[in-house]
mmCIF file with all atom_site columns, C-alpha atoms in Angstrom:
data_model
loop_
_atom_site.group_PDB
_atom_site.id
_atom_site.type_symbol
_atom_site.label_atom_id
_atom_site.label_alt_id
_atom_site.label_comp_id
_atom_site.label_asym_id
_atom_site.label_entity_id
_atom_site.label_seq_id
_atom_site.pdbx_PDB_ins_code
_atom_site.Cartn_x
_atom_site.Cartn_y
_atom_site.Cartn_z
_atom_site.occupancy
_atom_site.B_iso_or_equiv
_atom_site.pdbx_formal_charge
_atom_site.auth_seq_id
_atom_site.auth_comp_id
_atom_site.auth_asym_id
_atom_site.auth_atom_id
_atom_site.pdbx_PDB_model_num
ATOM 1  C CA . MET B 1 1  ? 243.327 64.404 101.161 1.00 0.00 ? 1  MET B CA 1
ATOM 2  C CA . HIS B 1 2  ? 240.561 62.484 99.302  1.00 0.00 ? 2  HIS B CA 1
ATOM 3  C CA . ASN B 1 3  ? 238.180 64.581 97.163  1.00 0.00 ? 3  ASN B CA 1
ATOM 4  C CA . VAL B 1 4  ? 237.178 61.903 94.609  1.00 0.00 ? 4  VAL B CA 1
ATOM 5  C CA . GLY B 1 5  ? 234.270 59.603 95.538  1.00 0.00 ? 5  GLY B CA 1
ATOM 6  C CA . LYS B 1 6  ? 233.971 56.003 94.860  1.00 0.00 ? 6  LYS B CA 1
ATOM 7  C CA . ILE B 1 7  ? 231.786 56.168 91.723  1.00 0.00 ? 7  ILE B CA 1
ATOM 8  C CA . ASP B 1 8  ? 234.051 59.130 90.391  1.00 0.00 ? 8  ASP B CA 1
ATOM 9  C CA . ARG B 1 9  ? 237.145 56.814 90.934  1.00 0.00 ? 9  ARG B CA 1
ATOM 10 C CA . LEU B 1 10 ? 235.536 53.843 89.413  1.00 0.00 ? 10 LEU B CA 1
ATOM 11 C CA . ILE B 1 11 ? 234.634 56.115 86.236  1.00 0.00 ? 11 ILE B CA 1
ATOM 12 C CA . ARG B 1 12 ? 238.125 57.394 86.070  1.00 0.00 ? 12 ARG B CA 1
ATOM 13 C CA . VAL B 1 13 ? 239.843 54.060 86.045  1.00 0.00 ? 13 VAL B CA 1
ATOM 14 C CA . LEU B 1 14 ? 237.302 52.533 83.572  1.00 0.00 ? 14 LEU B CA 1
ATOM 15 C CA . LEU B 1 15 ? 237.816 55.410 81.139  1.00 0.00 ? 15 LEU B CA 1
ATOM 16 C CA . ALA B 1 16 ? 241.617 55.094 81.486  1.00 0.00 ? 16 ALA B CA 1
ATOM 17 C CA . LEU B 1 17 ? 241.311 51.451 80.763  1.00 0.00 ? 17 LEU B CA 1
ATOM 18 C CA . LEU B 1 18 ? 238.979 52.067 77.823  1.00 0.00 ? 18 LEU B CA 1
ATOM 19 C CA . ILE B 1 19 ? 241.485 54.693 76.332  1.00 0.00 ? 19 ILE B CA 1
ATOM 20 C CA . LEU B 1 20 ? 244.317 52.113 76.845  1.00 0.00 ? 20 LEU B CA 1
ATOM 21 C CA . ALA B 1 21 ? 242.379 49.410 75.037  1.00 0.00 ? 21 ALA B CA 1
ATOM 22 C CA . LEU B 1 22 ? 241.623 51.752 72.186  1.00 0.00 ? 22 LEU B CA 1
ATOM 23 C CA . ASP B 1 23 ? 245.232 52.489 71.706  1.00 0.00 ? 23 ASP B CA 1
ATOM 24 C CA . GLN B 1 24 ? 246.269 48.858 71.938  1.00 0.00 ? 24 GLN B CA 1
ATOM 25 C CA . PHE B 1 25 ? 243.678 47.759 69.216  1.00 0.00 ? 25 PHE B CA 1
ATOM 26 C CA . ASN B 1 26 ? 244.866 50.649 66.943  1.00 0.00 ? 26 ASN B CA 1
ATOM 27 C CA . VAL B 1 27 ? 241.542 52.337 67.117  1.00 0.00 ? 27 VAL B CA 1
ATOM 28 C CA . ILE B 1 28 ? 243.071 55.706 67.808  1.00 0.00 ? 28 ILE B CA 1
ATOM 29 C CA . LYS B 1 29 ? 246.398 56.679 66.241  1.00 0.00 ? 29 LYS B CA 1
ATOM 30 C CA . GLY B 1 30 ? 249.084 59.379 66.019  1.00 0.00 ? 30 GLY B CA 1
ATOM 31 C CA . ASP B 1 31 ? 248.712 62.615 67.940  1.00 0.00 ? 31 ASP B CA 1
ATOM 32 C CA . LEU B 1 32 ? 245.135 61.795 69.083  1.00 0.00 ? 32 LEU B CA 1
ATOM 33 C CA . ALA B 1 33 ? 246.473 58.608 70.765  1.00 0.00 ? 33 ALA B CA 1
ATOM 34 C CA . SER B 1 34 ? 249.225 60.414 72.387  1.00 0.00 ? 34 SER B CA 1
ATOM 35 C CA . GLY B 1 35 ? 246.906 63.001 73.661  1.00 0.00 ? 35 GLY B CA 1
ATOM 36 C CA . LEU B 1 36 ? 244.361 60.539 75.103  1.00 0.00 ? 36 LEU B CA 1
ATOM 37 C CA . LEU B 1 37 ? 247.115 58.261 76.617  1.00 0.00 ? 37 LEU B CA 1
ATOM 38 C CA . PHE B 1 38 ? 248.120 61.372 78.674  1.00 0.00 ? 38 PHE B CA 1
ATOM 39 C CA . VAL B 1 39 ? 244.552 61.963 79.728  1.00 0.00 ? 39 VAL B CA 1
ATOM 40 C CA . ALA B 1 40 ? 244.382 58.228 80.640  1.00 0.00 ? 40 ALA B CA 1
ATOM 41 C CA . VAL B 1 41 ? 247.431 58.416 82.759  1.00 0.00 ? 41 VAL B CA 1
ATOM 42 C CA . VAL B 1 42 ? 245.895 61.416 84.614  1.00 0.00 ? 42 VAL B CA 1
ATOM 43 C CA . LEU B 1 43 ? 242.609 59.642 85.070  1.00 0.00 ? 43 LEU B CA 1
ATOM 44 C CA . ALA B 1 44 ? 244.235 56.531 86.307  1.00 0.00 ? 44 ALA B CA 1
ATOM 45 C CA . VAL B 1 45 ? 246.407 58.339 88.765  1.00 0.00 ? 45 VAL B CA 1
ATOM 46 C CA . THR B 1 46 ? 243.716 60.455 90.198  1.00 0.00 ? 46 THR B CA 1
ATOM 47 C CA . GLY B 1 47 ? 241.363 57.555 90.316  1.00 0.00 ? 47 GLY B CA 1
ATOM 48 C CA . LEU B 1 48 ? 243.692 55.314 92.100  1.00 0.00 ? 48 LEU B CA 1
ATOM 49 C CA . LYS B 1 49 ? 244.904 58.044 94.430  1.00 0.00 ? 49 LYS B CA 1
ATOM 50 C CA . GLY B 1 50 ? 241.535 59.361 95.148  1.00 0.00 ? 50 GLY B CA 1
ATOM 51 C CA . CYS B 1 51 ? 242.593 62.985 94.876  1.00 0.00 ? 51 CYS B CA 1
ATOM 52 C CA . SER B 1 52 ? 241.975 65.427 91.971  1.00 0.00 ? 52 SER B CA 1
ATOM 53 C CA . PRO B 1 53 ? 244.100 68.790 91.852  1.00 0.00 ? 53 PRO B CA 1
ATOM 54 C CA . ILE B 1 54 ? 241.297 70.389 90.009  1.00 0.00 ? 54 ILE B CA 1
ATOM 55 C CA . TYR B 1 55 ? 238.771 69.555 92.617  1.00 0.00 ? 55 TYR B CA 1
ATOM 56 C CA . SER B 1 56 ? 241.234 70.870 95.216  1.00 0.00 ? 56 SER B CA 1
ATOM 57 C CA . LEU B 1 57 ? 241.560 74.292 93.403  1.00 0.00 ? 57 LEU B CA 1
ATOM 58 C CA . ILE B 1 58 ? 237.849 74.885 93.137  1.00 0.00 ? 58 ILE B CA 1
ATOM 59 C CA . GLY B 1 59 ? 237.190 73.447 96.589  1.00 0.00 ? 59 GLY B CA 1
ATOM 60 C CA . ARG B 1 60 ? 234.874 70.793 95.592  1.00 0.00 ? 60 ARG B CA 1
ATOM 61 C CA . GLY B 1 61 ? 234.797 67.098 95.523  1.00 0.00 ? 61 GLY B CA 1
ATOM 62 C CA . THR B 1 62 ? 232.608 64.113 94.966  1.00 0.00 ? 62 THR B CA 1
ATOM 63 C CA . CYS B 1 63 ? 233.520 61.969 98.086  1.00 0.00 ? 63 CYS B CA 1
ATOM 64 C CA . GLY B 1 64 ? 230.568 63.361 100.138 1.00 0.00 ? 64 GLY B CA 1
ATOM 65 C CA . LEU B 1 65 ? 232.600 65.159 102.802 1.00 0.00 ? 65 LEU B CA 1
ATOM 66 C CA . PRO B 1 66 ? 231.825 68.836 103.271 1.00 0.00 ? 66 PRO B CA 1
ATOM 67 C CA . ASN B 1 67 ? 234.322 71.312 101.992 1.00 0.00 ? 67 ASN B CA 1
ATOM 68 C CA . ASP B 1 68 ? 235.933 74.168 103.721 1.00 0.00 ? 68 ASP B CA 1
ATOM 69 C CA . LYS B 1 69 ? 235.331 76.865 101.071 1.00 0.00 ? 69 LYS B CA 1
ATOM 70 C CA . ASP B 1 70 ? 237.629 79.570 102.710 1.00 0.00 ? 70 ASP B CA 1
ATOM 71 C CA . THR B 1 71 ? 240.761 77.562 102.322 1.00 0.00 ? 71 THR B CA 1
ATOM 72 C CA . HIS B 1 72 ? 239.820 75.297 99.640  1.00 0.00 ? 72 HIS B CA 1
ATOM 73 C CA . THR B 1 73 ? 240.651 72.108 101.565 1.00 0.00 ? 73 THR B CA 1
ATOM 74 C CA . ILE B 1 74 ? 238.701 69.176 102.277 1.00 0.00 ? 74 ILE B CA 1
ATOM 75 C CA . ILE B 1 75 ? 237.591 68.701 105.936 1.00 0.00 ? 75 ILE B CA 1
ATOM 76 C CA . LYS B 1 76 ? 239.028 65.411 107.252 1.00 0.00 ? 76 LYS B CA 1
ATOM 77 C CA . PRO B 1 77 ? 236.436 62.904 108.748 1.00 0.00 ? 77 PRO B CA 1
ATOM 78 C CA . LYS B 1 78 ? 237.898 63.207 112.213 1.00 0.00 ? 78 LYS B CA 1
ATOM 79 C CA . GLU B 1 79 ? 237.236 67.056 112.177 1.00 0.00 ? 79 GLU B CA 1
ATOM 80 C CA . LEU B 1 80 ? 233.596 66.513 111.527 1.00 0.00 ? 80 LEU B CA 1
ATOM 81 C CA . LYS B 1 81 ? 231.407 67.499 114.477 1.00 0.00 ? 81 LYS B CA 1
ATOM 82 C CA . LEU B 1 82 ? 228.233 65.483 115.009 1.00 0.00 ? 82 LEU B CA 1
ATOM 83 C CA . LYS B 1 83 ? 225.389 66.990 116.805 1.00 0.00 ? 83 LYS B CA 1
#
């Protein structure tokens, strides 16, 4: 299931790389660095995988496919009916 669009994925990965760079150059330190590195891992995984658990929970997405709001799942492209 994909619910993260191309631009959203790119932003997530770039933010993860930015946080990693800030940590490597010691711009962020201590507990802040640890917390942000955790956020960076989550952003990188969801960006590379293309699926966000939070988007799934709320039944939304940024990939442009319509959502099935009753079951909170994304409709797969082959299930779309063209008129």
